[in-house]
Amino acid sequence: MIIQKILPHKILPLITKVINNLDSTKHIARPLIAWYAQNQRDLPWRHTRDPYHIWLSEIILQQTRVQQGLPYYQRFIAAFPTVRILSEAKEEEVLRLWQGLGYYSRARNLHACAKTVVQEHNGRFPDNFKDLLKLKGIGRYTAAAIASFAFGEVVPVVDGNVYRVLARLFGITTNIAQPPAFNEFFALASELIDPEQPDTFNQAIMEFGAMHCTPQKPLCLYCPLQAVCYAYQHSMQKDFPVKKKATKVKHRYFHYFIILNPAGEILMRPRPAGDIWRGLYDFYLVEDNTLLDTDAIKDEGIQQLMAKNSILVEESEVYKHQLTHQLLHVKFFVLQASEQALQTFTAERSQLQAFNPAETLALPKPVLIKNVLEKLNF
Ligand code: SF4
């Protein structure tokens, strides 16, 4: 077989030659589409050509599993049935619905993009890959998904599933964690896509990667692409795709003070710009280079509170919370503050506002804060 003589490699012209010799429509596109017809999951965004619905589903599903993302998609469609209604919503409302999905910049970009579509495109999404790319939060993957699923444009999607399927099929050794890999896989997928049904081909290859050619246990014995698959022929499924990340995790140490006023309300504040969780609500925070016990915390505000008859009611265990490039080590301290102490404290720290427990439920919060409030029965 030609493929096995010249692979693995990462030279597109050679792959193109192989594809031409191979008759990719017959050996790859058609079997994938036939597999998809038999095995696809019934998902709501597959029954629509509405670019707004497709866009919402794609943004929600980035870095999120389908089962987790599905209820969010349904809630967003119910709360914001059109892009215009979404564009008119308050950011807090959008963040609150997004709560639990993480990567909150995606929610902000979603909101900003809705505004642009309404203000600059009269509420209609651009109908092609190139113009969709100009919108905030829409990268090449999402633009291709909308362009092909909503408008039938012949442009391939390349997501993690597509990387894996193509890398295994062709034995591609390019490191997919490096940005140049995208162009290579995009060009290869452009050679393979079925121009008669680009939307179905795209859905098929992604679904095939998600359900059949899975990362850990690909179902090679029942695979319709077995005969042309480099990884299968060489028992190298685990070697593809090649992904080497060199990211450094930053450790941060948070001391959160859950300050209660005499009325039993909790002081919370929206997080400032320029750091994680912008606009979500948390508590009074003291950050240090390491985790400290209460008496070692030299924060002026806390010292003032303690000096004026405030009482430390509870100190939590240490929570670890993983973000993309940060690991948070977090301790919570519940502090019952006196009226006298709060007068100067809250005046100085005007971002803090008092909320009764029911009101805190409605605030957009990082999932860590939400869980702790629930655990402490607030
Ligand atoms: S044979 Fe195995 S590795 Fe190759 S495409 Fe099929 S499931 Fe994936």
CSV table of C-alpha atoms and ligand atoms in Angstrom, one decimal:
chain,number,residue,atom,x,y,z
A,1,MET,CA,0.0,0.0,0.0
A,2,ILE,CA,1.4,3.4,-1.0
A,3,ILE,CA,0.5,5.0,2.4
A,4,GLN,CA,2.6,2.6,4.3
A,5,LYS,CA,5.7,3.0,2.1
A,6,ILE,CA,6.0,6.8,2.6
A,7,LEU,CA,4.5,7.5,6.0
A,8,PRO,CA,4.9,8.7,8.7
A,9,HIS,CA,5.7,12.2,7.5
A,10,LYS,CA,4.3,15.6,7.6
A,11,ILE,CA,4.6,16.8,4.1
A,12,LEU,CA,1.4,17.8,2.6
A,13,PRO,CA,2.2,17.3,-1.1
A,14,LEU,CA,3.1,13.7,-0.4
A,15,ILE,CA,-0.2,13.2,1.5
A,16,THR,CA,-2.1,14.9,-1.3
A,17,LYS,CA,-0.5,12.5,-3.8
A,18,VAL,CA,-1.5,9.6,-1.6
A,19,ILE,CA,-5.0,10.9,-1.3
A,20,ASN,CA,-5.3,11.2,-5.1
A,21,ASN,CA,-4.0,7.7,-5.6
A,22,LEU,CA,-6.3,6.4,-2.9
A,23,ASP,CA,-9.6,7.9,-4.1
A,24,SER,CA,-10.4,9.6,-0.8
A,25,THR,CA,-14.1,9.9,-1.5
A,26,LYS,CA,-14.4,6.2,-1.9
A,27,HIS,CA,-12.1,5.1,0.9
A,28,ILE,CA,-12.6,7.9,3.5
A,29,ALA,CA,-15.5,10.3,2.9
A,30,ARG,CA,-18.1,7.8,1.9
A,31,PRO,CA,-17.4,5.3,4.7
A,32,LEU,CA,-17.3,8.1,7.2
A,33,ILE,CA,-20.7,9.5,6.0
A,34,ALA,CA,-22.2,6.0,6.0
A,35,TRP,CA,-20.9,5.4,9.5
A,36,TYR,CA,-22.4,8.7,10.6
A,37,ALA,CA,-25.8,7.8,9.2
A,38,GLN,CA,-25.9,4.7,11.4
A,39,ASN,CA,-24.2,6.0,14.5
A,40,GLN,CA,-24.8,9.7,15.0
A,41,ARG,CA,-26.2,11.0,18.3
A,42,ASP,CA,-29.5,12.9,18.2
A,43,LEU,CA,-28.4,16.4,19.2
A,44,PRO,CA,-30.7,19.4,19.0
A,45,TRP,CA,-28.2,21.6,17.0
A,46,ARG,CA,-28.1,18.9,14.3
A,47,HIS,CA,-31.7,19.6,13.4
A,48,THR,CA,-31.2,23.3,12.5
A,49,ARG,CA,-29.6,25.4,9.9
A,50,ASP,CA,-30.1,28.6,12.0
A,51,PRO,CA,-26.6,30.1,12.4
A,52,TYR,CA,-27.5,31.6,15.8
A,53,HIS,CA,-28.3,28.1,17.2
A,54,ILE,CA,-25.2,26.6,15.6
A,55,TRP,CA,-23.0,29.3,16.8
A,56,LEU,CA,-24.3,29.0,20.4
A,57,SER,CA,-23.8,25.3,20.4
A,58,GLU,CA,-20.3,25.5,19.1
A,59,ILE,CA,-19.2,28.2,21.6
A,60,ILE,CA,-20.7,26.2,24.5
A,61,LEU,CA,-19.1,23.0,23.4
A,62,GLN,CA,-15.6,24.3,23.2
A,63,GLN,CA,-13.6,22.5,25.9
A,64,THR,CA,-16.9,21.0,27.2
A,65,ARG,CA,-18.3,17.5,26.8
A,66,VAL,CA,-21.6,17.2,25.0
A,67,GLN,CA,-23.5,15.8,28.0
A,68,GLN,CA,-22.3,18.8,30.1
A,69,GLY,CA,-23.0,21.4,27.4
A,70,LEU,CA,-26.4,20.2,26.3
A,71,PRO,CA,-28.4,21.7,29.2
A,72,TYR,CA,-26.5,25.0,28.9
A,73,TYR,CA,-27.5,25.1,25.2
A,74,GLN,CA,-31.1,24.5,26.1
A,75,ARG,CA,-31.1,27.2,28.8
A,76,PHE,CA,-29.5,29.7,26.5
A,77,ILE,CA,-32.0,29.1,23.7
A,78,ALA,CA,-34.8,29.4,26.2
A,79,ALA,CA,-33.5,32.6,27.8
A,80,PHE,CA,-32.3,34.2,24.6
A,81,PRO,CA,-34.3,32.8,21.7
A,82,THR,CA,-32.7,35.3,19.2
A,83,VAL,CA,-29.3,36.9,18.8
A,84,ARG,CA,-31.0,40.3,19.3
A,85,ILE,CA,-32.4,39.3,22.7
A,86,LEU,CA,-29.0,37.9,23.8
A,87,SER,CA,-27.3,41.2,22.7
A,88,GLU,CA,-29.7,43.2,24.9
A,89,ALA,CA,-29.2,41.0,28.0
A,90,LYS,CA,-27.1,42.3,30.9
A,91,GLU,CA,-23.6,40.8,31.1
A,92,GLU,CA,-24.4,39.5,34.6
A,93,GLU,CA,-27.3,37.6,33.3
A,94,VAL,CA,-25.2,35.9,30.6
A,95,LEU,CA,-22.5,35.1,33.1
A,96,ARG,CA,-25.0,33.6,35.5
A,97,LEU,CA,-26.4,31.3,32.9
A,98,TRP,CA,-22.8,30.3,32.0
A,99,GLN,CA,-21.9,29.6,35.6
A,100,GLY,CA,-20.2,26.2,35.9
A,101,LEU,CA,-18.8,26.0,32.3
A,102,GLY,CA,-15.6,27.8,33.2
A,103,TYR,CA,-13.5,29.8,30.7
A,104,TYR,CA,-15.7,32.9,31.3
A,105,SER,CA,-14.0,34.9,28.6
A,106,ARG,CA,-16.0,32.7,26.2
A,107,ALA,CA,-19.2,34.0,27.7
A,108,ARG,CA,-18.0,37.6,27.5
A,109,ASN,CA,-17.0,37.1,23.8
A,110,LEU,CA,-20.3,35.4,23.1
A,111,HIS,CA,-22.1,38.5,24.4
A,112,ALA,CA,-19.8,40.9,22.6
A,113,CYS,CA,-20.3,38.9,19.4
A,114,ALA,CA,-24.1,39.0,19.7
A,115,LYS,CA,-23.9,42.8,19.9
A,116,THR,CA,-21.7,43.0,16.8
A,117,VAL,CA,-24.0,40.8,14.8
A,118,VAL,CA,-27.0,43.0,15.8
A,119,GLN,CA,-25.3,46.4,15.5
A,120,GLU,CA,-23.1,45.8,12.4
A,121,HIS,CA,-24.9,43.0,10.5
A,122,ASN,CA,-28.6,43.9,11.3
A,123,GLY,CA,-29.0,40.7,13.4
A,124,ARG,CA,-27.8,38.3,10.7
A,125,PHE,CA,-24.7,36.2,10.9
A,126,PRO,CA,-22.3,36.6,7.9
A,127,ASP,CA,-22.9,33.7,5.6
A,128,ASN,CA,-19.3,32.7,4.8
A,129,PHE,CA,-16.1,31.5,6.5
A,130,LYS,CA,-14.0,34.6,5.8
A,131,ASP,CA,-16.5,37.1,7.2
A,132,LEU,CA,-17.4,34.9,10.2
A,133,LEU,CA,-13.8,34.9,11.2
A,134,LYS,CA,-13.9,38.7,11.8
A,135,LEU,CA,-16.4,38.3,14.7
A,136,LYS,CA,-15.1,38.2,18.3
A,137,GLY,CA,-14.6,34.8,19.8
A,138,ILE,CA,-15.0,33.0,16.4
A,139,GLY,CA,-11.9,31.2,15.4
A,140,ARG,CA,-11.2,29.0,12.4
A,141,TYR,CA,-13.0,26.0,13.8
A,142,THR,CA,-16.2,27.8,14.8
A,143,ALA,CA,-16.3,29.8,11.6
A,144,ALA,CA,-15.9,26.6,9.5
A,145,ALA,CA,-18.7,24.9,11.6
A,146,ILE,CA,-21.1,27.7,11.1
A,147,ALA,CA,-20.2,28.2,7.4
A,148,SER,CA,-20.7,24.6,6.6
A,149,PHE,CA,-23.6,23.6,8.9
A,150,ALA,CA,-25.7,26.7,8.3
A,151,PHE,CA,-24.7,27.8,4.8
A,152,GLY,CA,-23.3,24.6,3.2
A,153,GLU,CA,-19.9,26.2,2.4
A,154,VAL,CA,-17.2,23.7,1.4
A,155,VAL,CA,-14.8,24.4,4.3
A,156,PRO,CA,-13.5,21.7,6.7
A,157,VAL,CA,-13.7,21.8,10.5
A,158,VAL,CA,-10.6,20.9,12.4
A,159,ASP,CA,-11.1,20.2,16.1
A,160,GLY,CA,-9.4,17.7,18.5
A,161,ASN,CA,-11.4,14.8,17.1
A,162,VAL,CA,-10.4,15.6,13.5
A,163,TYR,CA,-6.7,16.0,14.5
A,164,ARG,CA,-6.8,12.5,16.1
A,165,VAL,CA,-8.6,10.8,13.2
A,166,LEU,CA,-6.4,12.3,10.5
A,167,ALA,CA,-3.2,11.8,12.4
A,168,ARG,CA,-4.0,8.1,12.9
A,169,LEU,CA,-5.2,7.6,9.3
A,170,PHE,CA,-2.1,9.1,7.7
A,171,GLY,CA,0.5,8.6,10.5
A,172,ILE,CA,1.1,12.3,10.8
A,173,THR,CA,3.8,13.2,13.4
A,174,THR,CA,3.3,16.9,13.5
A,175,ASN,CA,2.9,18.2,17.1
A,176,ILE,CA,-0.7,19.3,17.3
A,177,ALA,CA,0.0,21.5,20.3
A,178,GLN,CA,1.9,23.9,18.1
A,179,PRO,CA,-0.1,26.4,16.1
A,180,PRO,CA,1.3,25.6,12.6
A,181,ALA,CA,-0.3,22.1,12.9
A,182,PHE,CA,-3.7,23.7,12.2
A,183,ASN,CA,-2.8,24.8,8.6
A,184,GLU,CA,-1.5,21.3,7.8
A,185,PHE,CA,-4.5,19.5,9.1
A,186,PHE,CA,-6.8,22.1,7.5
A,187,ALA,CA,-5.2,21.6,4.1
A,188,LEU,CA,-5.5,17.9,4.5
A,189,ALA,CA,-9.1,18.0,5.5
A,190,SER,CA,-9.8,20.3,2.6
A,191,GLU,CA,-8.6,17.5,0.3
A,192,LEU,CA,-10.8,15.0,1.9
A,193,ILE,CA,-14.0,16.9,2.4
A,194,ASP,CA,-17.0,15.8,0.2
A,195,PRO,CA,-17.9,18.9,-1.8
A,196,GLU,CA,-21.4,17.5,-2.4
A,197,GLN,CA,-22.2,17.4,1.3
A,198,PRO,CA,-19.5,19.3,3.3
A,199,ASP,CA,-21.8,19.7,6.3
A,200,THR,CA,-22.4,16.0,6.7
A,201,PHE,CA,-18.8,15.2,6.1
A,202,ASN,CA,-17.7,17.6,8.8
A,203,GLN,CA,-20.3,16.3,11.3
A,204,ALA,CA,-19.3,12.7,10.4
A,205,ILE,CA,-15.6,13.1,11.0
A,206,MET,CA,-16.0,14.9,14.3
A,207,GLU,CA,-18.6,12.4,15.5
A,208,PHE,CA,-16.4,9.5,14.4
A,209,GLY,CA,-13.5,10.9,16.4
A,210,ALA,CA,-15.8,11.4,19.5
A,211,MET,CA,-17.5,8.0,19.4
A,212,HIS,CA,-15.4,5.6,17.4
A,213,CYS,CA,-11.8,6.6,17.0
A,214,THR,CA,-11.6,7.7,20.6
A,215,PRO,CA,-8.4,8.7,22.4
A,216,GLN,CA,-8.0,5.6,24.7
A,217,LYS,CA,-9.9,2.7,23.1
A,218,PRO,CA,-10.5,3.2,19.4
A,219,LEU,CA,-12.9,0.6,18.0
A,220,CYS,CA,-10.5,-0.6,15.3
A,221,LEU,CA,-11.9,-4.0,14.9
A,222,TYR,CA,-15.2,-2.6,13.7
A,223,CYS,CA,-13.7,0.4,11.8
A,224,PRO,CA,-14.8,1.1,8.2
A,225,LEU,CA,-11.4,2.9,7.7
A,226,GLN,CA,-9.3,0.0,8.9
A,227,ALA,CA,-7.9,-0.9,5.5
A,228,VAL,CA,-6.5,2.6,4.9
A,229,CYS,CA,-5.4,3.4,8.5
A,230,TYR,CA,-1.7,3.8,9.1
A,231,ALA,CA,-2.0,3.6,12.9
A,232,TYR,CA,-4.0,0.4,12.7
A,233,GLN,CA,-1.7,-1.2,10.2
A,234,HIS,CA,1.3,-0.5,12.5
A,235,SER,CA,-0.5,-1.0,15.9
A,236,MET,CA,0.4,2.6,16.7
A,237,GLN,CA,-3.0,4.0,17.7
A,238,LYS,CA,-1.6,5.3,21.0
A,239,ASP,CA,1.2,7.2,19.2
A,240,PHE,CA,-1.2,9.5,17.4
A,241,PRO,CA,-1.8,12.3,17.5
A,242,VAL,CA,1.5,13.7,18.7
A,243,LYS,CA,0.8,16.3,21.4
A,244,LYS,CA,3.6,17.8,23.4
A,245,LYS,CA,2.6,20.7,25.6
A,246,ALA,CA,5.1,22.9,27.4
A,247,THR,CA,2.8,24.9,29.6
A,248,LYS,CA,3.9,26.0,33.1
A,249,VAL,CA,1.3,26.0,35.8
A,250,LYS,CA,1.3,29.0,38.1
A,251,HIS,CA,0.4,28.3,41.8
A,252,ARG,CA,-1.6,31.0,43.6
A,253,TYR,CA,-2.6,31.1,47.3
A,254,PHE,CA,-6.0,32.7,48.1
A,255,HIS,CA,-7.3,33.5,51.6
A,256,TYR,CA,-11.0,34.2,51.3
A,257,PHE,CA,-12.8,36.0,54.1
A,258,ILE,CA,-16.5,35.4,54.1
A,259,ILE,CA,-17.5,38.4,56.1
A,260,LEU,CA,-21.0,38.4,57.7
A,261,ASN,CA,-22.6,41.6,59.0
A,262,PRO,CA,-24.8,41.6,62.1
A,263,ALA,CA,-27.9,41.1,59.9
A,264,GLY,CA,-26.5,37.8,58.6
A,265,GLU,CA,-25.7,39.1,55.2
A,266,ILE,CA,-22.6,38.2,53.2
A,267,LEU,CA,-20.2,40.8,51.8
A,268,MET,CA,-19.3,40.0,48.2
A,269,ARG,CA,-17.8,41.9,45.3
A,270,PRO,CA,-17.5,41.6,41.5
A,271,ARG,CA,-13.9,40.6,40.5
A,272,PRO,CA,-11.8,43.3,38.9
A,273,ALA,CA,-10.6,43.3,35.3
A,274,GLY,CA,-7.1,42.0,34.5
A,275,ASP,CA,-7.4,38.7,36.4
A,276,ILE,CA,-9.3,35.4,36.4
A,277,TRP,CA,-13.1,35.5,36.8
A,278,ARG,CA,-13.6,39.1,35.8
A,279,GLY,CA,-17.1,40.3,36.8
A,280,LEU,CA,-18.0,37.2,38.8
A,281,TYR,CA,-18.7,37.6,42.5
A,282,ASP,CA,-16.3,36.5,45.2
A,283,PHE,CA,-15.4,37.4,48.8
A,284,TYR,CA,-12.8,39.7,50.4
A,285,LEU,CA,-9.5,38.2,49.2
A,286,VAL,CA,-6.0,38.2,50.6
A,287,GLU,CA,-3.5,36.7,48.2
A,288,ASP,CA,0.0,35.8,49.3
A,289,ASN,CA,3.0,33.7,48.1
A,290,THR,CA,2.0,30.8,50.3
A,291,LEU,CA,-0.9,29.7,52.4
A,292,LEU,CA,-1.0,31.3,55.9
A,293,ASP,CA,-2.8,30.7,59.2
A,294,THR,CA,-5.0,33.5,60.3
A,295,ASP,CA,-2.6,35.1,62.8
A,296,ALA,CA,0.1,35.2,60.1
A,297,ILE,CA,-2.2,37.2,57.7
A,298,LYS,CA,-0.9,40.8,57.8
A,299,ASP,CA,-3.8,42.4,55.9
A,300,GLU,CA,-4.7,45.8,57.1
A,301,GLY,CA,-8.4,45.4,56.5
A,302,ILE,CA,-8.6,42.1,58.4
A,303,GLN,CA,-6.6,43.4,61.2
A,304,GLN,CA,-9.0,46.4,61.6
A,305,LEU,CA,-12.0,44.0,61.6
A,306,MET,CA,-10.4,41.8,64.3
A,307,ALA,CA,-9.4,44.8,66.4
A,308,LYS,CA,-13.0,45.9,66.7
A,309,ASN,CA,-14.8,42.9,68.2
A,310,SER,CA,-15.2,40.8,65.1
A,311,ILE,CA,-15.0,37.0,65.5
A,312,LEU,CA,-13.5,34.3,63.4
A,313,VAL,CA,-16.2,31.7,63.3
A,314,GLU,CA,-14.7,29.0,61.0
A,315,GLU,CA,-11.6,28.2,59.0
A,316,SER,CA,-11.9,25.8,56.2
A,317,GLU,CA,-9.7,23.0,54.9
A,318,VAL,CA,-7.5,23.8,51.9
A,319,TYR,CA,-9.2,23.6,48.5
A,320,LYS,CA,-7.3,23.0,45.3
A,321,HIS,CA,-8.9,24.4,42.2
A,322,GLN,CA,-7.4,23.8,38.8
A,323,LEU,CA,-7.7,26.4,36.0
A,324,THR,CA,-6.1,26.2,32.6
A,325,HIS,CA,-2.7,27.5,33.5
A,326,GLN,CA,-3.2,28.1,37.3
A,327,LEU,CA,-3.6,26.0,40.3
A,328,LEU,CA,-5.3,27.8,43.1
A,329,HIS,CA,-4.8,26.8,46.8
A,330,VAL,CA,-7.6,28.3,48.7
A,331,LYS,CA,-8.7,28.7,52.3
A,332,PHE,CA,-11.9,30.2,53.5
A,333,PHE,CA,-12.4,32.0,56.8
A,334,VAL,CA,-15.9,32.9,58.0
A,335,LEU,CA,-15.8,36.1,60.0
A,336,GLN,CA,-18.7,37.6,62.0
A,337,ALA,CA,-18.0,41.3,61.8
A,338,SER,CA,-19.3,43.9,64.3
A,339,GLU,CA,-21.3,46.9,63.2
A,340,GLN,CA,-18.5,49.2,64.5
A,341,ALA,CA,-15.8,47.4,62.6
A,342,LEU,CA,-17.8,47.4,59.4
A,343,GLN,CA,-18.4,51.2,59.3
A,344,THR,CA,-14.8,52.0,58.3
A,345,PHE,CA,-14.1,48.7,56.6
A,346,THR,CA,-16.9,48.8,54.0
A,347,ALA,CA,-16.5,52.5,53.4
A,348,GLU,CA,-12.9,51.9,52.4
A,349,ARG,CA,-13.6,48.8,50.3
A,350,SER,CA,-16.6,50.1,48.4
A,351,GLN,CA,-16.7,47.2,45.9
A,352,LEU,CA,-18.0,45.0,48.7
A,353,GLN,CA,-21.8,44.9,49.0
A,354,ALA,CA,-24.0,43.0,51.4
A,355,PHE,CA,-26.3,40.3,50.1
A,356,ASN,CA,-28.7,38.1,51.9
A,357,PRO,CA,-28.2,34.3,51.3
A,358,ALA,CA,-31.1,34.2,48.7
A,359,GLU,CA,-29.6,37.1,46.8
A,360,THR,CA,-26.2,35.4,46.6
A,361,LEU,CA,-27.8,32.5,44.7
A,362,ALA,CA,-28.7,34.8,41.8
A,363,LEU,CA,-25.2,36.3,41.5
A,364,PRO,CA,-22.8,35.0,38.8
A,365,LYS,CA,-20.0,33.2,40.7
A,366,PRO,CA,-17.0,31.0,40.0
A,367,VAL,CA,-18.0,27.4,40.7
A,368,LEU,CA,-15.6,27.2,43.6
A,369,ILE,CA,-17.4,30.0,45.4
A,370,LYS,CA,-20.8,28.5,44.6
A,371,ASN,CA,-19.7,25.2,46.0
A,372,VAL,CA,-18.4,26.7,49.2
A,373,LEU,CA,-21.5,28.7,49.8
A,374,GLU,CA,-23.6,25.5,49.4
A,375,LYS,CA,-21.3,23.6,51.7
A,376,LEU,CA,-21.5,26.2,54.4
A,377,ASN,CA,-25.3,26.3,54.0
A,378,PHE,CA,-25.5,29.9,53.2
B,1,SF4,S1,-8.7,1.8,12.4
B,1,SF4,FE1,-8.7,2.5,14.5
B,1,SF4,S2,-7.2,4.1,14.6
B,1,SF4,FE2,-7.7,3.8,12.5
B,1,SF4,S3,-9.4,5.3,12.1
B,1,SF4,FE3,-10.3,3.3,12.6
B,1,SF4,S4,-10.7,3.5,14.8
B,1,SF4,FE4,-9.2,5.1,14.3
